mmCIF file of C-alpha atoms and ligand atoms in Angstrom:
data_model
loop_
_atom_site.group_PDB
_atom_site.id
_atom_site.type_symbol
_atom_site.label_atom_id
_atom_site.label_comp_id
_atom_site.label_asym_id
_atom_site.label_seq_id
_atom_site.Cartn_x
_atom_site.Cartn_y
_atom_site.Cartn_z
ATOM 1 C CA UNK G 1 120.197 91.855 47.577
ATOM 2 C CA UNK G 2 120.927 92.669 50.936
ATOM 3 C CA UNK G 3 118.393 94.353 53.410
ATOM 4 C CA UNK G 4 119.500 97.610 54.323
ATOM 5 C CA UNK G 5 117.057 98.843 55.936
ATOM 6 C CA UNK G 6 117.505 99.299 60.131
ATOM 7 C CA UNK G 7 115.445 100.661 63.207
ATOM 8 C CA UNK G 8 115.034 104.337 64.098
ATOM 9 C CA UNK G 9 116.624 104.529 66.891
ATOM 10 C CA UNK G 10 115.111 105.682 70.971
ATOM 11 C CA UNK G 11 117.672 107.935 72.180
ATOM 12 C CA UNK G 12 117.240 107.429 75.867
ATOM 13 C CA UNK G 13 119.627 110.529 76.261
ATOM 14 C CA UNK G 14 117.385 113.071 74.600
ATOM 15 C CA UNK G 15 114.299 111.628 76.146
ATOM 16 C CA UNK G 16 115.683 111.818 79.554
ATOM 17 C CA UNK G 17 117.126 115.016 78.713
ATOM 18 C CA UNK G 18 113.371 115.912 77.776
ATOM 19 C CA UNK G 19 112.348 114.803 81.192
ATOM 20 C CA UNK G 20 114.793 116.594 83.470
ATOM 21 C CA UNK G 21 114.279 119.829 81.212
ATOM 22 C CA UNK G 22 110.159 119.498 82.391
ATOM 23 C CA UNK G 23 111.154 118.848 86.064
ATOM 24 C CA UNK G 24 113.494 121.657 86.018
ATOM 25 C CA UNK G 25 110.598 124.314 85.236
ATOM 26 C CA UNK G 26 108.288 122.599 87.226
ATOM 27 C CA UNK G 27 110.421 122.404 90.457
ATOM 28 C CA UNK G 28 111.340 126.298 89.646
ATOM 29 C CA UNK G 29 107.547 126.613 89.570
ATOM 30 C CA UNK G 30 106.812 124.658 92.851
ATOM 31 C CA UNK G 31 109.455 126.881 94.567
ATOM 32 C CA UNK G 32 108.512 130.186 93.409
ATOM 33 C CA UNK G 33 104.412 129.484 93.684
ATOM 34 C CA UNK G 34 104.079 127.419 96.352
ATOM 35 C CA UNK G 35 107.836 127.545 98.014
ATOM 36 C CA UNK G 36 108.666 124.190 97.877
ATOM 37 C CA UNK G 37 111.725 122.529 96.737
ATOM 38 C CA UNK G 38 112.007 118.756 96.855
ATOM 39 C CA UNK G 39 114.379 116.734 98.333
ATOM 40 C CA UNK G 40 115.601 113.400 97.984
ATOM 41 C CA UNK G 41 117.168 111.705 100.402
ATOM 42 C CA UNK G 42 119.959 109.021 99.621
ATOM 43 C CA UNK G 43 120.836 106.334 101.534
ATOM 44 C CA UNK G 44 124.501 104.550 101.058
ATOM 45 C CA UNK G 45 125.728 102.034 103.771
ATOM 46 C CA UNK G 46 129.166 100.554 103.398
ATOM 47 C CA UNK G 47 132.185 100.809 100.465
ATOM 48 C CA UNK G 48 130.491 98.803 97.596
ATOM 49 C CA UNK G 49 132.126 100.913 94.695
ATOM 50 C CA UNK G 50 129.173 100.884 92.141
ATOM 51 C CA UNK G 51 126.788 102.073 94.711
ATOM 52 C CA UNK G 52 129.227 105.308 95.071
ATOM 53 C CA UNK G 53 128.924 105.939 91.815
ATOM 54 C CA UNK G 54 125.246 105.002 91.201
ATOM 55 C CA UNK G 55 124.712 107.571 94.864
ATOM 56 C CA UNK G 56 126.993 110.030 92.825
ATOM 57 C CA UNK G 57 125.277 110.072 90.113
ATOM 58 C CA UNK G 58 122.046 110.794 91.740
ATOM 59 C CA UNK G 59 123.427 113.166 94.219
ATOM 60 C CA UNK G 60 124.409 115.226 90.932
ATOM 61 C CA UNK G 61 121.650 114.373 88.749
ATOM 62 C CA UNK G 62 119.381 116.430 91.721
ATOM 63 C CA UNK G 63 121.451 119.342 91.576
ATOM 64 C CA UNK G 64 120.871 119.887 88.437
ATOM 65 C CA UNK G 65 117.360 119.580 88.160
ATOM 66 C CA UNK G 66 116.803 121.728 91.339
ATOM 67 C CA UNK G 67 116.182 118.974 93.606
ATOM 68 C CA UNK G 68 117.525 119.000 97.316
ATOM 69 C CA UNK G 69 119.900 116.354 97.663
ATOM 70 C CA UNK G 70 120.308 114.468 101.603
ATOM 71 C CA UNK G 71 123.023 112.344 101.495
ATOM 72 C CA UNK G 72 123.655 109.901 104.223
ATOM 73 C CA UNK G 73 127.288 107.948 103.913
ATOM 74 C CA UNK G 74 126.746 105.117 106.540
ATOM 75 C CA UNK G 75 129.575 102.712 107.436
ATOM 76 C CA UNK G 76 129.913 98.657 106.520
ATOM 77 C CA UNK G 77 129.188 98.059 110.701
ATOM 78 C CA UNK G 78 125.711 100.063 111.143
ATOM 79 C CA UNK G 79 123.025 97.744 112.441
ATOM 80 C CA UNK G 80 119.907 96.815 111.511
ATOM 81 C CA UNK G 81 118.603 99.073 114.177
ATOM 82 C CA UNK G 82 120.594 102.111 113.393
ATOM 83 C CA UNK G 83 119.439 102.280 109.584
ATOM 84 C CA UNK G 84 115.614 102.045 111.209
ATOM 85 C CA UNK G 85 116.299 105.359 113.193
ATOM 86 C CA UNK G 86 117.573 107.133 110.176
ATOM 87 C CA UNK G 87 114.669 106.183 108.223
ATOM 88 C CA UNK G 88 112.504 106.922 110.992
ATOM 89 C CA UNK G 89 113.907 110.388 110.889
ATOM 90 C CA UNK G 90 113.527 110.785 107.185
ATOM 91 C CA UNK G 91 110.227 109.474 107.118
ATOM 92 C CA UNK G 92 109.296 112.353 109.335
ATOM 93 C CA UNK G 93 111.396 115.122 107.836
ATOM 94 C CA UNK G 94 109.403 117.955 106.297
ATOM 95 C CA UNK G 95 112.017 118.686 104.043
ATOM 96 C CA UNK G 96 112.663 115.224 102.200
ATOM 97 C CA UNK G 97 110.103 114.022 99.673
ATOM 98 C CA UNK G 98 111.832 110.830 98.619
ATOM 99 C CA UNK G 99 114.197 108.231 100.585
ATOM 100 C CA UNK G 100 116.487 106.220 98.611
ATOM 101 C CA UNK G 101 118.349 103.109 99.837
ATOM 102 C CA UNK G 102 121.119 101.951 97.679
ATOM 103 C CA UNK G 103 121.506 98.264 97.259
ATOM 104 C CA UNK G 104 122.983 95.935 98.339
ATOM 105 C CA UNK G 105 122.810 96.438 101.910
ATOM 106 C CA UNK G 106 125.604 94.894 104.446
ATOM 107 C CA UNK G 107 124.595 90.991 105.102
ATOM 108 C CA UNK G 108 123.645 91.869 108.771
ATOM 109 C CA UNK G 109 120.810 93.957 107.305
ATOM 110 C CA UNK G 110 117.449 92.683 106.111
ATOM 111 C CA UNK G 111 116.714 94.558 102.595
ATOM 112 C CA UNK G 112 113.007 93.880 103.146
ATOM 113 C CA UNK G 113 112.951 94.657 106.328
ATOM 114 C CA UNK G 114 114.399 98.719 105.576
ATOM 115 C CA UNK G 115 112.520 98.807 102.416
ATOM 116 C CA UNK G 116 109.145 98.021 104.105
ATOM 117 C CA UNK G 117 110.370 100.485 106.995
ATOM 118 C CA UNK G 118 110.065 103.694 104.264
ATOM 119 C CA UNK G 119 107.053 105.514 104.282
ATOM 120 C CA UNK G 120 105.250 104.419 101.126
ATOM 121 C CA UNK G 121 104.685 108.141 100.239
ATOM 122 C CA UNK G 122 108.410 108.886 99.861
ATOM 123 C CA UNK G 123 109.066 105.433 98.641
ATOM 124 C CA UNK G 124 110.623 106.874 95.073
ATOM 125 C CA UNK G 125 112.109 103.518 94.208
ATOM 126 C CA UNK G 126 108.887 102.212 93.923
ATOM 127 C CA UNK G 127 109.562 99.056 95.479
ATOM 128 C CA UNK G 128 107.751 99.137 98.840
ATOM 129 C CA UNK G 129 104.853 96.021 98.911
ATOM 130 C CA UNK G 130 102.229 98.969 98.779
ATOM 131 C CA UNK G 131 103.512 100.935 95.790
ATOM 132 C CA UNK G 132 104.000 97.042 93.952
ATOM 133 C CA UNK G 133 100.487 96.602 94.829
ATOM 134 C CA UNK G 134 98.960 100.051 93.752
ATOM 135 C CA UNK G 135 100.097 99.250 90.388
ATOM 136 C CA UNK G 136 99.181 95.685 90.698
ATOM 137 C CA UNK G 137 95.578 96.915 91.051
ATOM 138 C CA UNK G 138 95.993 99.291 88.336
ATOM 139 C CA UNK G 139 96.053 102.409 91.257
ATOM 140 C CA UNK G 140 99.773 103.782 91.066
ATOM 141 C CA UNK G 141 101.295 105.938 93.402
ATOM 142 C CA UNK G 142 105.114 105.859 93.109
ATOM 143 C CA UNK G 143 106.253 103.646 90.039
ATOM 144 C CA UNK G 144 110.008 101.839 89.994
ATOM 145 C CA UNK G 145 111.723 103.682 88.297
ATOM 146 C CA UNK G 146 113.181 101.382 85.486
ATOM 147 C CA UNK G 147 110.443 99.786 83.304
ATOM 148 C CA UNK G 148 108.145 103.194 84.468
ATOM 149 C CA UNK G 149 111.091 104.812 82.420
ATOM 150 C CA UNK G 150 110.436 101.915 79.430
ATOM 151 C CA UNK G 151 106.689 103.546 79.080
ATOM 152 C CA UNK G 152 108.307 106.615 78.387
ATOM 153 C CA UNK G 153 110.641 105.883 75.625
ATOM 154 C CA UNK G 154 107.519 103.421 74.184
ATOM 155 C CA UNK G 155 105.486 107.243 74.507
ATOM 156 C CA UNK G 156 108.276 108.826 72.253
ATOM 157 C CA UNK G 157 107.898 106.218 69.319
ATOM 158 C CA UNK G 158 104.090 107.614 69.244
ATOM 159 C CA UNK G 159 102.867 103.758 68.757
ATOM 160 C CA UNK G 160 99.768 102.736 69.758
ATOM 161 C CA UNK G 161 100.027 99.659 72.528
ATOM 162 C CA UNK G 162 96.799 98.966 72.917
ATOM 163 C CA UNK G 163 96.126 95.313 71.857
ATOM 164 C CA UNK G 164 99.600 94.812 70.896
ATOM 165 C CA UNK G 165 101.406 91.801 71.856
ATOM 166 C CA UNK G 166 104.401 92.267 74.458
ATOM 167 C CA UNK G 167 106.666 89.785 75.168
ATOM 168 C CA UNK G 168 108.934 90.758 78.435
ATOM 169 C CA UNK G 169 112.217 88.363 78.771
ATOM 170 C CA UNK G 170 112.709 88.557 82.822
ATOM 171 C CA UNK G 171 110.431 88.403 85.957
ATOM 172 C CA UNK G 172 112.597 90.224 88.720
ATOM 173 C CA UNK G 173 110.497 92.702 91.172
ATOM 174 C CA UNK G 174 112.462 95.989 90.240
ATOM 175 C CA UNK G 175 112.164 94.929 85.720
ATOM 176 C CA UNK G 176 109.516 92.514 84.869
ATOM 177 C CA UNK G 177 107.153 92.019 86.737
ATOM 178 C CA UNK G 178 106.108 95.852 87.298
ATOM 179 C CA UNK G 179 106.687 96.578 83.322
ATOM 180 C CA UNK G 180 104.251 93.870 83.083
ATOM 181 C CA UNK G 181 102.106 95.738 85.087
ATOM 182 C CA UNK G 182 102.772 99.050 83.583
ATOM 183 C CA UNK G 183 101.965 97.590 79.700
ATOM 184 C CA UNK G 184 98.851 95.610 80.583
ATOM 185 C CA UNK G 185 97.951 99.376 82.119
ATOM 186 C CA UNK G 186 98.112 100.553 78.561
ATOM 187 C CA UNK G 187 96.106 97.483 77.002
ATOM 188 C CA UNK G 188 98.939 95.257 75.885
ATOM 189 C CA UNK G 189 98.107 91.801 76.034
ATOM 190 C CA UNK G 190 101.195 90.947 77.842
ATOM 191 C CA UNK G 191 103.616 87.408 78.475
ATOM 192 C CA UNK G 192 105.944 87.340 81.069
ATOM 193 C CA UNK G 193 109.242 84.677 79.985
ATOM 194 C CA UNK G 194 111.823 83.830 82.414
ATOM 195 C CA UNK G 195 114.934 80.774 82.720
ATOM 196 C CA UNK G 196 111.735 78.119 82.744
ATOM 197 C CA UNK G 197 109.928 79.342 79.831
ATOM 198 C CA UNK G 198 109.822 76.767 76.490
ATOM 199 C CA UNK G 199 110.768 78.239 73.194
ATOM 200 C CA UNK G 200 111.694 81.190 74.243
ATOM 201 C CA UNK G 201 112.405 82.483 70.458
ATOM 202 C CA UNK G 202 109.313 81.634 69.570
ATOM 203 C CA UNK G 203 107.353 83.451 72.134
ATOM 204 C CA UNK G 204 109.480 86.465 70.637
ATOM 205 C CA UNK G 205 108.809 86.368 67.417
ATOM 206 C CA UNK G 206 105.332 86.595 67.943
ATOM 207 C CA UNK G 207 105.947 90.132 69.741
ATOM 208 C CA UNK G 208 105.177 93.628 68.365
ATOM 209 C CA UNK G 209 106.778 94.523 71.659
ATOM 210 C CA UNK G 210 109.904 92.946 73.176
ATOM 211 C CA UNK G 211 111.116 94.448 76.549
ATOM 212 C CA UNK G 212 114.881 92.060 76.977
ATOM 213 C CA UNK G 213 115.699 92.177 80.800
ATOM 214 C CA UNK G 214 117.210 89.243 81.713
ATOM 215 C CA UNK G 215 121.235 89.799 82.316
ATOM 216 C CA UNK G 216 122.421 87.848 79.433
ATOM 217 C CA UNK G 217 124.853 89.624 76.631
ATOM 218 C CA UNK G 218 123.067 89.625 73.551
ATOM 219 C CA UNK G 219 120.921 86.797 74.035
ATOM 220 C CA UNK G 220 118.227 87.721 71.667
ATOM 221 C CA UNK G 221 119.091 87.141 68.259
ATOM 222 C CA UNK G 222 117.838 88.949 65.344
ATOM 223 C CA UNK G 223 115.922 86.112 63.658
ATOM 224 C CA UNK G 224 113.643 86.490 66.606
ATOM 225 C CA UNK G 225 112.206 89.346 65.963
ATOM 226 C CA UNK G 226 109.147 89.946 64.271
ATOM 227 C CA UNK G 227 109.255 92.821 61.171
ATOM 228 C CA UNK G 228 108.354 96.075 62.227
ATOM 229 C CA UNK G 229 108.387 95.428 66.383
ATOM 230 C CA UNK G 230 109.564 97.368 68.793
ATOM 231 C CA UNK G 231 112.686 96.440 70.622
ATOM 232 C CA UNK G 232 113.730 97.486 74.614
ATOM 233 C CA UNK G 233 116.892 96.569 76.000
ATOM 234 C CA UNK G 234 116.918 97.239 79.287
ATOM 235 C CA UNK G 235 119.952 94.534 79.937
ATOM 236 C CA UNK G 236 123.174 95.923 80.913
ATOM 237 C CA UNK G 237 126.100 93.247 80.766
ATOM 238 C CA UNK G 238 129.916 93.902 79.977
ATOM 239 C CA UNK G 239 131.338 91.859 76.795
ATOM 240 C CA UNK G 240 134.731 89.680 76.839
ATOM 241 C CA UNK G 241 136.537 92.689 75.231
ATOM 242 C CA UNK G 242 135.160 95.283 78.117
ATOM 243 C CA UNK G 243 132.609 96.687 76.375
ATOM 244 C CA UNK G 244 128.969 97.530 77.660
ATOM 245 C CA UNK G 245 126.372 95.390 75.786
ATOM 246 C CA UNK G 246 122.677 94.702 76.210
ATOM 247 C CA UNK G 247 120.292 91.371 76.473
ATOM 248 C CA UNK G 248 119.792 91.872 72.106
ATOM 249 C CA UNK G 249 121.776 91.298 69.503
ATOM 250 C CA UNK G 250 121.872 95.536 68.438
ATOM 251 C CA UNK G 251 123.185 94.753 64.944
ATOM 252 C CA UNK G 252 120.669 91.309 63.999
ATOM 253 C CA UNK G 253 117.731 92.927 65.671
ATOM 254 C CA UNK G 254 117.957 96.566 63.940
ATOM 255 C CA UNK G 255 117.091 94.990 60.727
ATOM 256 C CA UNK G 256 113.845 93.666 61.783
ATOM 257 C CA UNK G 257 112.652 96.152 64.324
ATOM 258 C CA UNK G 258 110.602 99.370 63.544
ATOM 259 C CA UNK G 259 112.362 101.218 67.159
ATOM 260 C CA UNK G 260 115.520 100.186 69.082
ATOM 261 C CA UNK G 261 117.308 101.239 71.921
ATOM 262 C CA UNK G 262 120.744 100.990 71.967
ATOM 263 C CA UNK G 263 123.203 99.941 74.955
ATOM 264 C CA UNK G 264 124.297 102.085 76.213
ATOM 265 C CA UNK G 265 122.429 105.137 75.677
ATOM 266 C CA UNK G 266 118.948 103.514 75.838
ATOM 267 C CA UNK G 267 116.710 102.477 79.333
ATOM 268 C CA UNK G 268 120.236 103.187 81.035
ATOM 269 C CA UNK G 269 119.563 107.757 81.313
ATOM 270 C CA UNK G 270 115.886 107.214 81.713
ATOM 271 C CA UNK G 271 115.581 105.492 85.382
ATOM 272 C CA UNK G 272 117.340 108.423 86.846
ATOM 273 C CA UNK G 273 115.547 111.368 84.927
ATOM 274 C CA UNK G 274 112.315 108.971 86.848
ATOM 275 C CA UNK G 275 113.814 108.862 90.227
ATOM 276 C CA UNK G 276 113.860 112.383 89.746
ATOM 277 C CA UNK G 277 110.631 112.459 88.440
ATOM 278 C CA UNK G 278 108.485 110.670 91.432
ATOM 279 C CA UNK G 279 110.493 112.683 94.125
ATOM 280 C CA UNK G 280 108.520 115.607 92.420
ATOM 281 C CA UNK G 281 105.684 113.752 92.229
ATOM 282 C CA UNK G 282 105.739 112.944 96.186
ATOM 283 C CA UNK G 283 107.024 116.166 97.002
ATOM 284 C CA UNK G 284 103.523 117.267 95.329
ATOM 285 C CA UNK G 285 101.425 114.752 96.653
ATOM 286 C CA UNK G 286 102.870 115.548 100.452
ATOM 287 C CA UNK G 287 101.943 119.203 99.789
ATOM 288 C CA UNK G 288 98.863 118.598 98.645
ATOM 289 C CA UNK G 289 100.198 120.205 95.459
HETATM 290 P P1 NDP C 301 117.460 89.582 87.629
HETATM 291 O O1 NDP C 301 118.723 88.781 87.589
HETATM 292 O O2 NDP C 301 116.821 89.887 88.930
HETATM 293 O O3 NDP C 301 116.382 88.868 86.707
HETATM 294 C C1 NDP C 301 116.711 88.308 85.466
HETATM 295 C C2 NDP C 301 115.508 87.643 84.889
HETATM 296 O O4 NDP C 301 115.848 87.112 83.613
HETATM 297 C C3 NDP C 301 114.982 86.480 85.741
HETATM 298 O O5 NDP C 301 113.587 86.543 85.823
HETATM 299 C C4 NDP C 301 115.445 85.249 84.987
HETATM 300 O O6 NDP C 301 114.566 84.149 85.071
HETATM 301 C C5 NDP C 301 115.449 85.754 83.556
HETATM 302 N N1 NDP C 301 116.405 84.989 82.741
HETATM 303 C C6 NDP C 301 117.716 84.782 83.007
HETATM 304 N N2 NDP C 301 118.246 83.986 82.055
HETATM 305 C C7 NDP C 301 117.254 83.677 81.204
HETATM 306 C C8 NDP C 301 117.177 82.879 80.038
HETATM 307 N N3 NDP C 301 118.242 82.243 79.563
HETATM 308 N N4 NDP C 301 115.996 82.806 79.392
HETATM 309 C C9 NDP C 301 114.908 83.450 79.862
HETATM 310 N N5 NDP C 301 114.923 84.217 80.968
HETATM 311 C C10 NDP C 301 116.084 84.329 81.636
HETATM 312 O O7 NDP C 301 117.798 90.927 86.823
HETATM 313 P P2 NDP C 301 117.137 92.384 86.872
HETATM 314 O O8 NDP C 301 115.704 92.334 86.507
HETATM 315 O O9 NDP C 301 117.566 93.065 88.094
HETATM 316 O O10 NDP C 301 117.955 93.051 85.672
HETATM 317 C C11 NDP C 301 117.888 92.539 84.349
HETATM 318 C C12 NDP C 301 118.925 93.242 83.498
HETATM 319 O O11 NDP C 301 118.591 94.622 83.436
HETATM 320 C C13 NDP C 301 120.345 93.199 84.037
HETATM 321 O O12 NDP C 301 121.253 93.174 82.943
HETATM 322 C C14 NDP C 301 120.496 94.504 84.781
HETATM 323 O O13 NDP C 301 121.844 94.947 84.822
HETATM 324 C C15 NDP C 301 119.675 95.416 83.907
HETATM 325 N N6 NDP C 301 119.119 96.568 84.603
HETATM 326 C C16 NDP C 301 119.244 97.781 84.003
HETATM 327 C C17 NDP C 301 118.755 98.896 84.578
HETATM 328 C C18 NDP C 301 118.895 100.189 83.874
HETATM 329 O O14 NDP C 301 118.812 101.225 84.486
HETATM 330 N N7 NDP C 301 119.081 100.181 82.556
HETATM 331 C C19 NDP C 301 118.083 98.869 85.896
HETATM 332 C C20 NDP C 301 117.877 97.524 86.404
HETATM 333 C C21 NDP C 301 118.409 96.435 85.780
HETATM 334 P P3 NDP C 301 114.279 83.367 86.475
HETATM 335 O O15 NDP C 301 113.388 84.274 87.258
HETATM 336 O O16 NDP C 301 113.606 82.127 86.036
HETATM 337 O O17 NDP C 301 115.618 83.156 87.119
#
């Protein structure tokens, strides 16, 4: 007889839903007690048509939580130098908490170079060296948002991770290698696979945890996965026929799993309700709050 049985499902809406709904009384809090509102600022250089949307979506996203939204519309020519001053300024502004740079910058801009250039305290991306190293030593300030937005959908299945066995598909600065970071926080005994790694399916089926961010549509089949493990997709790739699919094969892999997250629907809502969540968190912490 057929096995019928599939995964409960994470709704990364209604968690991130959850989230924002917190921030929104806490930020009404912070401005009534202690009269502050955060502010984000947000960064977008040139006419690369994702980032408008991805700055839109932010932009809007702070409104409705509460948060103060800077927006900064820069065009394809600005130097190197010009970027510097603005972040300069914002780095000194009493009234922004967080600084957000949209990637990809224009090619006569060095990505490192601007990231390192924001004041590690507003730094809500995460992704300046000293917030990577902060949670490298197990210390974190500002966490990127992405996989810190994985730890909260793993907190809304209620399962244990310490001692559990997670297997992350992908290495990349802004996915892997912080989530690694992040579950070995919570006593996971983690592996880290990437494009070099040998039997890949078998490092996955020994996994209570699978985190899939490596780009590739539906990659991870369903006979990988061990009974009863919980499954992240954080991969976001568009199918032949237009549709949005993840880095696991839904269907295959919500007859083994005990937890799923769909695509899209899943990780996808949760790193913005986190952006939103550490400029709160550094609007605090430059309070003194
Ligand atoms: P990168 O391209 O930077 O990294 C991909 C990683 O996957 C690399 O480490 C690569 O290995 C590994 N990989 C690629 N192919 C294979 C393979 N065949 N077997 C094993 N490992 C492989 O991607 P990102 O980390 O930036 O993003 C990963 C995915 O997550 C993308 O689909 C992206 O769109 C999505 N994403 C979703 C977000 C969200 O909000 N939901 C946010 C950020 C990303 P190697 O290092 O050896 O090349």
């Amino acid at each position: 007889m057929e096995n019928l049985k599939t995964a409960s499902i994470i709704d990364g809406k209604e968690v991130s839903a959850r989230v924002r709904a917190e921030l929104k009384a806490e930020i009404e809090y912070l401005k009534q007690k202690h009269g502050l509102t955060p502010g984000l600022a947000v960064v977008l250089v040139g006419e690369n048509p994702a980032s408008k949307v991805y700055v839109r979506n932010k932009t809007r996203a702070c409104e409705e939580t509460g948060i103060r939204s800077f927006q900064h519309t820069l065009p394809e020519s600005l130097s190197e130098g010009e970027l510097l001053t603005l972040i300069k300024e914002l780095n000194a502004s009493k009234e922004v908490h967080g600084i957000l740079v949209q990637l990809p910058l224009p090619k006569q801009i060095n990505e490192e170079k601007v990231l390192e250039s924001i004041s590690p305290q507003k730094d809500v991306d995460g992704f300046h060296p000293y917030n990577m190293g902060r949670l490298m030593i197990g210390s974190p300030l500002l966490q990127p948002c992405t996989p810190f937005g994985v730890m909260r959908l793993l907190e809304s299945t209620g399962a244990d991770l310490s001692g559990k066995e997670a297997v992350i598909i992908g290495r990349s600065n802004i996915v892997g290698k912080p989530m690694a970071m992040m579950l070995l926080r919570k006593n996971a005994t983690v592996t880290i696979c990437h494009s070099r790694t040998k039997d890949l399916p078998e490092k996955v089926r020994g996994a209570d945890i699978v985190i899939a961010a490596m780009g590739r549509a539906q990659f991870v089949k369903g006979d990988w996965i061990k009974e009863g493990a919980i499954v992240i997709d954080v991969g976001i790739n568009r199918a032949p026929d237009g549709k949005l699919v993840g880095d696991v094969d839904f269907e295959g892999a919500s007859r083994k799993a005990s937890f799923i997250t769909p695509v899209p629907g899943g990780v996808g809502p949760m790193t913005i309700a986190m952006l939103l969540k550490n400029t709160v968190e550094a609007a605090k912490k430059l309070a003194s709050i």
